[in-house]
XYZ file of C-alpha atoms in Angstrom:
101
model
C 50.645 46.478 142.861
C 49.422 43.195 141.561
C 51.751 40.418 142.595
C 52.386 39.313 139.045
C 53.558 42.806 138.027
C 55.820 42.973 141.066
C 57.232 39.533 140.348
C 57.840 40.331 136.669
C 59.714 43.487 137.613
C 61.711 41.606 140.240
C 62.701 38.920 137.727
C 63.633 41.520 135.100
C 66.007 43.490 137.346
C 67.212 41.216 140.167
C 70.453 40.292 138.364
C 71.290 44.014 138.196
C 71.126 44.428 141.954
C 67.442 45.363 142.206
C 65.807 44.335 145.452
C 62.045 43.962 145.741
C 59.828 43.040 148.651
C 56.126 42.293 148.872
C 54.935 43.729 152.202
C 51.799 42.424 153.900
C 50.406 44.527 156.749
C 47.114 42.708 157.343
C 44.919 39.883 156.124
C 41.732 40.594 154.142
C 39.895 40.195 157.451
C 41.942 43.030 158.959
C 43.973 40.728 161.201
C 47.747 40.807 161.670
C 49.532 38.594 159.121
C 51.770 35.694 160.045
C 54.215 33.456 158.205
C 51.462 31.031 157.162
C 49.416 33.827 155.609
C 52.500 35.133 153.764
C 53.073 31.650 152.356
C 49.524 31.801 150.981
C 50.241 35.222 149.428
C 53.443 33.899 147.814
C 51.528 30.991 146.279
C 48.560 33.105 145.168
C 50.746 35.580 143.261
C 53.565 33.225 142.283
C 56.147 35.280 144.144
C 59.796 34.346 144.459
C 60.777 37.687 146.027
C 60.772 37.971 149.815
C 57.367 38.507 151.403
C 57.675 40.599 154.542
C 54.962 41.138 157.088
C 54.226 43.365 160.020
C 52.010 46.256 160.967
C 51.496 49.164 158.608
C 52.900 51.423 161.338
C 56.231 49.557 161.119
C 56.891 51.415 157.852
C 56.578 54.728 159.682
C 60.283 54.560 160.474
C 61.031 55.451 156.851
C 58.191 57.957 156.548
C 55.550 55.745 154.972
C 51.953 55.698 156.120
C 49.642 53.116 154.545
C 45.998 54.139 154.951
C 44.940 51.268 152.677
C 46.537 48.519 150.602
C 48.070 48.269 147.116
C 50.781 50.908 147.385
C 53.868 51.080 145.214
C 56.933 52.387 146.990
C 60.319 52.927 145.347
C 63.349 53.742 147.474
C 66.778 54.724 146.250
C 69.902 52.884 147.375
C 70.134 55.107 150.445
C 66.527 54.481 151.504
C 65.117 57.831 150.316
C 61.525 57.582 149.082
C 61.407 58.287 145.333
C 57.848 57.169 144.652
C 54.902 56.449 146.936
C 51.408 56.104 145.468
C 48.383 53.881 145.671
C 48.214 51.798 142.508
C 50.678 53.869 140.591
C 51.973 54.562 137.119
C 53.859 51.410 136.181
C 55.985 53.041 133.477
C 57.041 55.793 135.916
C 57.975 53.115 138.452
C 60.023 51.215 135.858
C 61.801 54.425 134.814
C 62.700 55.196 138.433
C 64.047 51.692 138.980
C 66.086 51.752 135.782
C 67.511 55.118 136.816
C 68.753 53.588 140.073
C 70.470 50.559 138.523
C-alpha cells in the first residue's frame, strides 16, 4: 500500500481505536532494515503511524508469508487475518476496517 494511502486511513480512523502499522522487512537493496532506514521511510511517505521493521519471516507467527512487498493486511481485534493481498482493493479494505470499529 502506498504510504500516503496508509497514512490517510490511519488519520481517518485512529480516534475510533484503529491501529495501523507500516512494516518494513527489507531495504530496496534486499538488506535488513534498521531504525535509520525506517526513519527515511517515515519521511518519504509522511507517516505518523508506527513504522515497524524486522524480517518477513517474523510475520509467520500470525500466518503471514510475504513473498514480495506492498501487501495489505487487515487483522480483527483478536488478531485473525481478515484480508491479505498484494496491492489490494482499497474500498474492500476500508469496508473491513469500518466493520471492525
